[in-house]
CSV table of C-alpha atoms in Angstrom, one decimal:
chain,number,residue,atom,x,y,z
N,1,MET,CA,-18.1,-4.5,-25.1
N,2,SER,CA,-16.9,-7.1,-22.6
N,3,LYS,CA,-15.3,-6.0,-19.4
N,4,LEU,CA,-11.6,-5.8,-19.1
N,5,ARG,CA,-10.0,-8.3,-16.7
N,6,VAL,CA,-7.9,-6.8,-13.9
N,7,VAL,CA,-5.6,-8.5,-11.4
N,8,HIS,CA,-4.8,-6.4,-8.3
N,9,TYR,CA,-1.8,-6.8,-6.0
N,10,ILE,CA,-1.9,-5.6,-2.4
N,11,ASN,CA,0.0,-6.2,0.9
N,12,GLN,CA,-1.2,-7.9,4.0
N,13,PHE,CA,-2.2,-4.6,5.6
N,14,PHE,CA,-4.5,-3.4,2.9
N,15,ALA,CA,-6.0,-7.0,2.7
N,16,GLY,CA,-7.0,-6.6,6.3
N,17,ILE,CA,-4.9,-9.5,7.4
N,18,GLY,CA,-2.8,-7.5,9.8
N,19,GLY,CA,0.0,-5.0,10.3
N,20,GLU,CA,3.7,-5.6,10.9
N,21,GLU,CA,3.0,-8.7,12.9
N,22,LYS,CA,1.6,-10.3,9.7
N,23,ALA,CA,4.2,-8.9,7.3
N,24,ASP,CA,5.7,-12.3,6.9
N,25,THR,CA,2.4,-13.6,5.3
N,26,PRO,CA,3.3,-15.6,2.2
N,27,ALA,CA,1.8,-14.8,-1.2
N,28,GLU,CA,-1.8,-15.9,-1.8
N,29,LEU,CA,-4.2,-15.7,-4.7
N,30,ARG,CA,-7.9,-14.9,-4.1
N,31,VAL,CA,-9.9,-15.5,-7.2
N,32,GLY,CA,-13.1,-13.5,-7.5
N,33,GLU,CA,-12.3,-11.4,-4.4
N,34,VAL,CA,-12.0,-7.6,-4.4
N,35,LEU,CA,-10.3,-6.2,-1.3
N,36,GLY,CA,-9.5,-2.9,0.3
N,37,PRO,CA,-8.2,-0.5,-2.3
N,38,GLY,CA,-9.7,-2.8,-4.9
N,39,MET,CA,-13.1,-1.6,-3.9
N,40,ALA,CA,-12.1,2.0,-4.7
N,41,LEU,CA,-10.8,0.9,-8.1
N,42,LYS,CA,-13.9,-1.1,-8.7
N,43,ALA,CA,-16.1,1.9,-8.1
N,44,ASN,CA,-14.1,3.8,-10.7
N,45,PHE,CA,-14.1,1.1,-13.3
N,46,GLY,CA,-17.9,1.0,-13.4
N,47,ASP,CA,-18.9,-1.5,-16.1
N,48,ASN,CA,-15.6,-1.1,-18.0
N,49,ALA,CA,-13.5,-3.6,-16.0
N,50,GLU,CA,-13.6,-6.0,-13.2
N,51,ILE,CA,-11.0,-7.2,-10.7
N,52,VAL,CA,-11.0,-11.0,-11.4
N,53,ALA,CA,-8.5,-11.8,-8.7
N,54,THR,CA,-6.6,-10.2,-5.8
N,55,ILE,CA,-3.1,-11.3,-5.0
N,56,ILE,CA,-1.9,-10.6,-1.4
N,57,CYS,CA,1.6,-10.8,-0.1
N,58,GLY,CA,3.2,-9.7,3.2
N,59,ASP,CA,5.7,-6.9,2.7
N,60,SER,CA,8.5,-8.6,4.6
N,61,TYR,CA,7.8,-12.0,3.0
N,62,PHE,CA,8.1,-10.4,-0.5
N,63,ALA,CA,11.3,-8.5,0.4
N,64,GLU,CA,13.0,-11.6,1.9
N,65,ASN,CA,11.8,-14.1,-0.7
N,66,MET,CA,11.6,-11.9,-3.7
N,67,ASP,CA,12.5,-14.5,-6.4
N,68,LYS,CA,10.2,-17.2,-5.0
N,69,ALA,CA,7.3,-14.8,-4.5
N,70,LYS,CA,7.7,-13.3,-7.9
N,71,GLU,CA,7.7,-16.7,-9.5
N,72,GLN,CA,4.5,-17.7,-7.7
N,73,ILE,CA,2.7,-14.5,-8.5
N,74,ILE,CA,3.7,-14.6,-12.1
N,75,GLY,CA,2.2,-18.1,-12.3
N,76,TRP,CA,-1.1,-16.9,-10.8
N,77,VAL,CA,-1.3,-13.8,-13.0
N,78,LYS,CA,-0.7,-16.0,-16.1
N,79,GLU,CA,-3.5,-18.3,-15.1
N,80,GLN,CA,-5.9,-15.3,-14.6
N,81,ASN,CA,-4.8,-13.9,-18.0
N,82,PRO,CA,-5.8,-10.2,-17.2
N,83,ASP,CA,-5.8,-7.3,-19.6
N,84,VAL,CA,-4.1,-5.2,-17.1
N,85,PHE,CA,-2.3,-5.6,-13.7
N,86,ILE,CA,-2.5,-3.0,-10.9
N,87,ALA,CA,-0.3,-3.0,-7.8
N,88,GLY,CA,-0.9,-0.9,-4.7
N,89,PRO,CA,-1.1,2.0,-4.4
N,90,ALA,CA,1.7,1.8,-1.8
N,91,PHE,CA,1.8,5.5,-0.6
N,92,ASN,CA,4.9,5.9,1.5
N,93,ALA,CA,5.3,2.2,2.7
N,94,GLY,CA,8.8,1.4,1.5
N,95,ARG,CA,8.8,-2.4,1.3
N,96,TYR,CA,5.3,-2.3,-0.2
N,97,GLY,CA,6.4,0.2,-2.8
N,98,THR,CA,9.4,-1.8,-3.7
N,99,ALA,CA,7.2,-4.9,-4.0
N,100,CYS,CA,4.7,-3.1,-6.2
N,101,GLY,CA,7.5,-2.0,-8.5
N,102,ALA,CA,9.2,-5.4,-8.6
N,103,ILE,CA,6.0,-7.4,-9.3
N,104,CYS,CA,4.9,-4.9,-11.9
N,105,GLU,CA,8.2,-5.1,-13.7
N,106,ALA,CA,8.0,-8.9,-13.6
N,107,VAL,CA,4.5,-9.1,-14.9
N,108,GLN,CA,5.2,-6.6,-17.7
N,109,ASN,CA,8.4,-8.3,-18.8
N,110,LYS,CA,7.6,-11.9,-18.4
N,111,LEU,CA,3.9,-11.9,-19.4
N,112,ASN,CA,3.8,-8.9,-21.6
N,113,ILE,CA,0.7,-7.7,-19.7
N,114,PRO,CA,0.5,-3.9,-19.2
N,115,VAL,CA,1.0,-2.8,-15.6
N,116,VAL,CA,0.5,0.3,-13.4
N,117,THR,CA,1.2,1.2,-9.8
N,118,GLY,CA,1.2,4.2,-7.5
N,119,MET,CA,3.2,5.5,-4.6
N,120,TYR,CA,4.6,8.6,-2.9
N,121,ILE,CA,7.5,10.2,-4.7
N,122,GLU,CA,9.9,9.5,-1.8
N,123,ASN,CA,9.0,5.9,-1.6
N,124,PRO,CA,12.2,4.0,-2.4
N,125,GLY,CA,10.2,1.9,-4.9
N,126,ALA,CA,9.7,5.0,-7.0
N,127,ASP,CA,13.3,5.7,-7.8
N,128,MET,CA,13.9,2.0,-8.3
N,129,TYR,CA,11.1,1.3,-10.8
N,130,LYS,CA,9.8,4.6,-12.3
N,131,ASN,CA,12.0,4.1,-15.4
N,132,LYS,CA,10.7,0.5,-15.8
N,133,VAL,CA,7.0,0.7,-15.3
N,134,TYR,CA,4.3,3.3,-15.0
N,135,VAL,CA,4.4,4.7,-11.5
N,136,PHE,CA,1.8,7.4,-10.5
N,137,PRO,CA,2.6,9.8,-7.7
N,138,THR,CA,0.2,9.5,-4.7
N,139,LYS,CA,0.1,11.2,-1.3
N,140,ASP,CA,2.3,9.8,1.5
N,141,SER,CA,-0.5,8.1,3.4
N,142,ALA,CA,-3.6,6.0,2.7
N,143,ALA,CA,-5.6,9.2,3.1
N,144,GLY,CA,-4.7,9.8,-0.5
N,145,MET,CA,-6.6,6.7,-1.7
N,146,ARG,CA,-9.6,8.8,-2.8
N,147,GLU,CA,-7.4,10.8,-5.2
N,148,ALA,CA,-5.2,7.9,-6.3
N,149,ALA,CA,-8.0,5.4,-7.2
N,150,PRO,CA,-9.6,7.3,-10.1
N,151,VAL,CA,-6.1,8.1,-11.6
N,152,LEU,CA,-5.0,4.5,-11.5
N,153,ALA,CA,-8.3,3.1,-12.6
N,154,LYS,CA,-8.5,5.5,-15.6
N,155,PHE,CA,-5.0,4.8,-16.7
N,156,ALA,CA,-5.5,1.0,-16.3
N,157,LEU,CA,-8.5,1.2,-18.6
N,158,LYS,CA,-6.4,3.0,-21.1
N,159,LEU,CA,-3.7,0.4,-20.9
N,160,GLY,CA,-6.2,-2.5,-21.0
N,161,ASN,CA,-7.8,-1.0,-24.1
N,162,HIS,CA,-4.4,-0.5,-25.8
N,163,GLU,CA,-5.0,3.2,-26.2
N,164,LYS,CA,-2.1,5.4,-27.1
N,165,ILE,CA,-0.1,6.4,-24.0
N,166,GLY,CA,1.3,9.9,-24.0
N,167,SER,CA,4.4,11.3,-22.2
N,168,SER,CA,4.7,11.5,-18.4
N,169,LYS,CA,3.7,15.2,-18.6
N,170,VAL,CA,0.4,14.3,-20.5
N,171,GLU,CA,-0.5,11.2,-18.5
N,172,GLY,CA,0.8,12.2,-15.1
N,173,PHE,CA,3.0,9.2,-14.2
N,174,MET,CA,6.4,9.8,-12.7
N,175,GLU,CA,9.0,10.9,-15.2
N,176,GLY,CA,11.3,8.0,-16.0
N,177,LYS,CA,9.5,5.7,-18.4
N,178,ARG,CA,10.2,6.8,-21.9
N,179,ILE,CA,7.4,7.0,-24.5
N,180,ASN,CA,8.3,7.4,-28.2
N,181,PHE,CA,6.1,9.8,-30.2
N,182,PHE,CA,6.4,12.1,-33.1
N,183,ALA,CA,6.6,15.8,-32.1
N,184,GLU,CA,4.7,18.3,-34.1
N,185,LYS,CA,7.7,20.4,-34.7
N,186,ARG,CA,11.2,19.1,-35.5
N,187,GLY,CA,14.0,19.2,-33.0
N,188,SER,CA,16.0,22.1,-34.6
N,189,GLU,CA,12.9,24.3,-34.6
N,190,ARG,CA,12.1,23.5,-31.0
N,191,ALA,CA,15.7,24.1,-29.9
N,192,VAL,CA,15.8,27.5,-31.6
N,193,GLU,CA,12.5,28.4,-30.0
N,194,MET,CA,13.8,27.4,-26.6
N,195,LEU,CA,17.0,29.4,-27.2
N,196,LEU,CA,15.1,32.5,-28.2
N,197,LYS,CA,13.0,32.3,-25.1
N,198,LYS,CA,16.1,31.9,-23.0
N,199,ILE,CA,17.8,34.9,-24.6
N,200,LYS,CA,14.7,37.0,-24.1
N,201,GLY,CA,14.6,36.0,-20.4
N,202,GLU,CA,11.3,34.2,-20.9
N,203,LYS,CA,10.2,31.0,-19.2
N,204,PHE,CA,11.1,27.9,-21.1
N,205,GLU,CA,10.8,24.3,-20.4
N,206,THR,CA,13.6,21.8,-21.1
N,207,GLU,CA,12.7,18.6,-22.8
N,208,TYR,CA,15.4,16.7,-20.9
N,209,PRO,CA,15.8,17.7,-17.3
N,210,MET,CA,19.1,16.5,-16.0
N,211,PRO,CA,18.6,13.7,-13.4
N,212,GLU,CA,19.8,14.5,-10.0
N,213,PHE,CA,22.8,12.4,-9.3
N,214,ASP,CA,23.9,12.6,-5.7
N,215,LYS,CA,26.6,10.1,-5.4
N,216,VAL,CA,29.2,10.5,-2.7
N,217,PRO,CA,32.5,8.8,-3.5
N,218,PRO,CA,33.6,6.2,-0.9
N,219,ASN,CA,36.2,7.2,1.6
N,220,PRO,CA,39.5,5.4,1.8
N,221,ALA,CA,39.5,2.2,3.8
N,222,ILE,CA,40.6,2.0,7.4
N,223,LYS,CA,44.3,1.1,7.5
N,224,ASP,CA,44.4,-0.4,11.0
N,225,ILE,CA,41.1,-1.4,12.3
N,226,THR,CA,42.6,-2.5,15.6
N,227,LYS,CA,43.3,1.1,16.4
N,228,ALA,CA,40.0,2.5,15.0
N,229,THR,CA,37.2,4.0,17.0
N,230,ILE,CA,34.0,2.7,15.5
N,231,ALA,CA,30.5,4.1,16.1
N,232,LEU,CA,27.2,2.3,15.7
N,233,CYS,CA,24.3,4.1,14.1
N,234,THR,CA,20.9,2.9,13.1
N,235,SER,CA,17.7,3.7,11.3
N,236,GLY,CA,16.1,0.8,13.2
N,237,GLY,CA,14.8,2.9,16.0
N,238,ILE,CA,16.8,1.4,18.9
N,239,VAL,CA,16.4,3.6,22.0
N,240,PRO,CA,16.7,3.4,25.8
N,241,LYS,CA,13.6,1.7,27.2
N,242,GLY,CA,10.7,4.2,27.4
N,243,ASN,CA,12.0,6.2,24.4
N,244,PRO,CA,13.0,9.2,26.5
N,245,ASP,CA,13.2,11.6,23.6
N,246,HIS,CA,9.9,10.4,22.1
N,247,ILE,CA,11.3,9.6,18.7
N,248,GLU,CA,8.3,9.2,16.5
N,249,SER,CA,7.4,5.7,15.4
N,250,SER,CA,7.0,6.9,11.8
N,251,ASN,CA,8.1,10.1,10.0
N,252,ALA,CA,10.6,10.8,12.7
N,253,LEU,CA,11.2,14.4,13.5
N,254,LYS,CA,14.4,13.9,15.5
N,255,TYR,CA,17.3,11.6,16.1
N,256,GLY,CA,18.6,10.3,19.4
N,257,GLU,CA,22.2,10.4,20.8
N,258,TYR,CA,22.7,7.9,23.7
N,259,ASP,CA,25.7,7.1,25.9
N,260,ILE,CA,26.7,3.5,26.1
N,261,THR,CA,29.8,3.9,28.3
N,262,GLY,CA,30.0,0.6,30.2
N,263,VAL,CA,27.1,-1.0,28.4
N,264,MET,CA,28.2,-4.4,27.4
N,265,GLU,CA,25.1,-5.6,25.6
N,266,LEU,CA,21.6,-4.2,24.8
N,267,THR,CA,19.1,-6.1,26.9
N,268,SER,CA,15.3,-6.0,26.8
N,269,ASP,CA,15.0,-4.4,30.2
N,270,LYS,CA,17.0,-1.3,29.2
N,271,TYR,CA,16.5,-0.9,25.4
N,272,GLU,CA,13.8,-1.3,22.8
N,273,THR,CA,12.9,-0.1,19.4
N,274,ALA,CA,10.7,2.9,18.7
N,275,HIS,CA,10.3,1.9,15.0
N,276,GLY,CA,6.7,1.4,13.9
N,277,GLY,CA,7.4,0.0,10.5
N,278,TYR,CA,8.5,-3.6,11.3
N,279,ASP,CA,7.4,-6.3,13.8
N,280,PRO,CA,9.2,-5.1,17.0
N,281,VAL,CA,9.1,-8.4,18.8
N,282,TYR,CA,12.6,-9.6,17.9
N,283,ALA,CA,14.3,-6.2,18.4
N,284,ASN,CA,12.6,-5.7,21.7
N,285,GLU,CA,13.6,-9.2,22.9
N,286,ARG,CA,17.2,-8.5,22.1
N,287,PRO,CA,18.1,-5.1,20.8
N,288,ASP,CA,21.6,-6.3,19.8
N,289,ARG,CA,19.8,-7.9,16.9
N,290,VAL,CA,19.6,-4.4,15.4
N,291,LEU,CA,22.5,-2.6,17.1
N,292,PRO,CA,25.2,-5.2,17.8
N,293,VAL,CA,26.7,-3.7,21.0
N,294,ASP,CA,27.5,-7.1,22.5
N,295,VAL,CA,29.6,-8.3,19.6
N,296,MET,CA,31.4,-4.9,19.3
N,297,ARG,CA,32.3,-5.1,23.0
N,298,ASP,CA,33.8,-8.6,22.5
N,299,LEU,CA,35.8,-7.3,19.5
N,300,GLU,CA,37.0,-4.4,21.6
N,301,LYS,CA,38.0,-6.7,24.5
N,302,GLU,CA,39.9,-9.0,22.1
N,303,GLY,CA,41.7,-6.0,20.5
N,304,LYS,CA,40.1,-6.7,17.1
N,305,ILE,CA,38.9,-3.1,17.0
N,306,GLY,CA,40.3,0.0,18.7
N,307,LYS,CA,37.2,0.9,20.5
N,308,LEU,CA,33.5,1.2,20.3
N,309,HIS,CA,32.5,4.9,20.4
N,310,ASN,CA,30.7,5.7,23.6
N,311,LYS,CA,27.6,7.2,21.9
N,312,PHE,CA,25.3,5.8,19.3
N,313,TYR,CA,23.0,7.7,17.0
N,314,THR,CA,19.5,6.5,16.2
N,315,THR,CA,16.3,7.4,14.4
N,316,VAL,CA,13.3,5.7,12.9
N,317,GLY,CA,13.6,5.1,9.2
N,318,ASN,CA,9.9,4.6,8.6
N,319,GLY,CA,8.3,7.0,6.1
N,320,THR,CA,10.8,9.5,7.4
N,321,ALA,CA,11.4,12.3,4.8
N,322,VAL,CA,14.6,12.0,2.9
N,323,ALA,CA,15.3,15.6,3.8
N,324,SER,CA,15.0,14.9,7.5
N,325,ALA,CA,17.2,11.9,7.4
N,326,LYS,CA,19.8,13.8,5.5
N,327,LYS,CA,19.7,16.7,8.0
N,328,TYR,CA,20.0,14.3,11.1
N,329,ALA,CA,23.0,12.5,9.7
N,330,ALA,CA,24.7,15.6,8.4
N,331,GLU,CA,24.5,16.9,12.0
N,332,TYR,CA,25.6,13.9,13.9
N,333,ALA,CA,28.4,13.1,11.4
N,334,GLN,CA,30.0,16.4,12.5
N,335,LYS,CA,29.7,15.3,16.1
N,336,LEU,CA,31.2,11.9,15.2
N,337,LYS,CA,34.1,13.7,13.5
N,338,ALA,CA,34.7,16.0,16.4
N,339,ASP,CA,34.8,13.0,18.7
N,340,GLY,CA,37.5,11.4,16.6
N,341,VAL,CA,35.4,8.5,15.2
N,342,ASP,CA,37.2,6.7,12.4
N,343,ALA,CA,34.4,4.6,10.9
N,344,VAL,CA,30.7,4.0,11.2
N,345,ILE,CA,28.5,0.9,11.1
N,346,MET,CA,25.0,1.8,10.1
N,347,THR,CA,22.3,-0.8,10.5
N,348,SER,CA,18.9,-0.7,8.9
N,349,THR,CA,15.8,-2.8,9.3
W,1,MET,CA,22.1,8.9,6.3
W,2,VAL,CA,25.1,6.8,5.1
W,3,LYS,CA,25.7,9.3,2.4
W,4,GLU,CA,25.9,12.2,4.8
W,5,ILE,CA,28.4,10.3,7.0
W,6,GLU,CA,30.4,9.5,4.0
W,7,ARG,CA,30.3,13.1,2.8
W,8,ALA,CA,31.6,14.2,6.2
W,9,GLY,CA,34.7,12.1,5.5
W,10,ILE,CA,34.0,9.1,7.6
W,11,PRO,CA,34.0,5.7,6.0
W,12,VAL,CA,30.7,3.9,6.7
W,13,VAL,CA,29.3,0.4,6.0
W,14,HIS,CA,25.6,-0.1,5.6
W,15,MET,CA,24.2,-3.3,7.1
W,16,CYS,CA,20.8,-4.0,5.8
W,17,THR,CA,18.5,-6.7,4.4
W,18,ILE,CA,17.0,-5.0,1.4
W,19,THR,CA,20.3,-4.2,-0.5
W,20,PRO,CA,18.6,-2.8,-3.6
W,21,ILE,CA,17.3,0.0,-1.5
W,22,SER,CA,20.8,0.7,-0.1
W,23,LEU,CA,22.2,0.7,-3.7
W,24,THR,CA,19.5,3.1,-4.8
W,25,VAL,CA,20.1,5.4,-1.9
W,26,GLY,CA,23.8,5.4,-2.6
W,27,ALA,CA,25.7,3.5,0.1
W,28,ASN,CA,29.2,2.5,-1.0
W,29,ARG,CA,30.0,-0.4,1.3
W,30,ILE,CA,27.0,-2.7,1.9
W,31,VAL,CA,26.8,-5.9,3.9
W,32,PRO,CA,23.6,-7.9,3.5
W,33,THR,CA,21.9,-9.0,6.7
W,34,ILE,CA,19.4,-11.7,7.8
W,35,ALA,CA,15.9,-10.3,7.9
W,36,ILE,CA,14.1,-7.0,8.2
W,37,PRO,CA,12.9,-7.3,11.9
W,38,HIS,CA,16.2,-8.8,13.0
W,39,PRO,CA,19.0,-7.8,10.6
W,40,LEU,CA,21.8,-9.0,13.0
W,41,GLY,CA,20.1,-12.0,14.6
W,42,ASN,CA,18.0,-15.1,14.0
W,43,PRO,CA,15.5,-15.9,16.8
W,44,ALA,CA,15.4,-19.5,15.6
W,45,LEU,CA,18.9,-20.1,16.8
W,46,ASP,CA,20.0,-20.6,20.4
W,47,LYS,CA,21.6,-17.6,22.1
W,48,ALA,CA,25.2,-18.7,21.5
W,49,ASP,CA,24.7,-19.6,17.9
W,50,GLU,CA,22.9,-16.4,17.3
W,51,LYS,CA,25.7,-14.3,18.7
W,52,LYS,CA,28.1,-16.2,16.6
W,53,LEU,CA,26.1,-15.3,13.5
W,54,ARG,CA,26.0,-11.7,14.6
W,55,ARG,CA,29.7,-11.7,15.1
W,56,GLN,CA,30.3,-13.1,11.6
W,57,LEU,CA,28.1,-10.3,10.1
W,58,VAL,CA,30.0,-7.6,12.1
W,59,GLU,CA,33.3,-9.1,11.0
W,60,LYS,CA,32.1,-8.8,7.4
W,61,ALA,CA,31.3,-5.1,8.1
W,62,LEU,CA,34.8,-4.6,9.5
W,63,ASN,CA,36.2,-6.3,6.5
W,64,ALA,CA,34.2,-3.9,4.3
W,65,LEU,CA,35.6,-0.9,6.2
W,66,THR,CA,39.2,-2.1,5.7
W,67,THR,CA,38.7,-2.8,1.9
W,68,GLU,CA,39.3,-0.1,-0.6
W,69,VAL,CA,36.4,0.4,-3.0
W,70,THR,CA,36.0,2.6,-6.0
W,71,GLY,CA,32.2,2.5,-6.2
W,72,GLN,CA,29.2,0.8,-4.7
W,73,THR,CA,30.2,-2.7,-3.4
W,74,VAL,CA,28.0,-5.4,-1.8
W,75,PHE,CA,30.1,-7.6,0.4
W,76,ASP,CA,28.1,-10.8,0.2
W,77,LYS,CA,30.9,-13.3,0.4
């Protein structure tokens, strides 16, 4: 049997090009090269498949040039004509996970080539793409590569060989992508069995868990912005120089509250970013690029807004658990309310 | 975080570059920004032009805050 052809997509970090300072690396195709996590996949493929090409793209480049990057990558994948396409795994890297999902969806829909990717369940790419492509759960850091590689490799072989794919429960990918199959028992029988179990107080398993919708309806608009007190908040990690509260550069365990009474702009000698998930050069040079205190002060002076709230709230949104972010904001929202803040501008990097 | 602020009853606008993430997370008022490492700036511009750009973006955010919305809205105009 001939080997299956695999094309593998990874970011600049896993390709060994560099970290955040290289996140703007444009997409490139390396035919015949196996890089980083590709080595782990290769080891698991044995003689059954080979990675014929690796496609690399910087995370920021992909996010900021999505259409162009997708088109380019689709062209390369088409040329390589693989039996299966693998992206990642992205673990808890948000832009990377989003890129993996987006490129998988494009390859699957435009080229009709089976795809698979992997990432941590809280990666924003998971919610965005798990109902479109096969996304396998991984750990939240690259330490999970050893577990992820065999899972992805095994499933990729299955896809490449056009084997029958079972439900998410059988195969282990994230729930979301639907698979049609014939059940052994018909629906009425299964429903009655489930009902009987429920009545008896036994454990039963629903076949259709309700998705968790957590939408918050929008609040009414501000009637008179020239009288409103507006607060600035950010997930971009802007902090006073030296990061006095030691907010973690990733997976932040706290948020900061900082007084900006009398501060007219955020200058590089007094403020910086603590964020470890994007290239900090531009934010450190002029922190107003993330938290626009200078412009808000101008608007305040000109009477275009009532006033800028004298405190800002900040944390690092880099692999930070959703539960943590929720807790921080729920807490400081109450402080903002108590201080009579009318509206909030939240900036994210 | 935007959702928790909204839930507390304070109108909030999310200024970010990757708007699909903001939509997935559930922000209601969204203003797209320039780039991930400098959402409200562009280091290629001189200082005055850059500030002008930042002001335009903040004004879009204020416009979003004063606009009634019934659901998720991206203010990209």
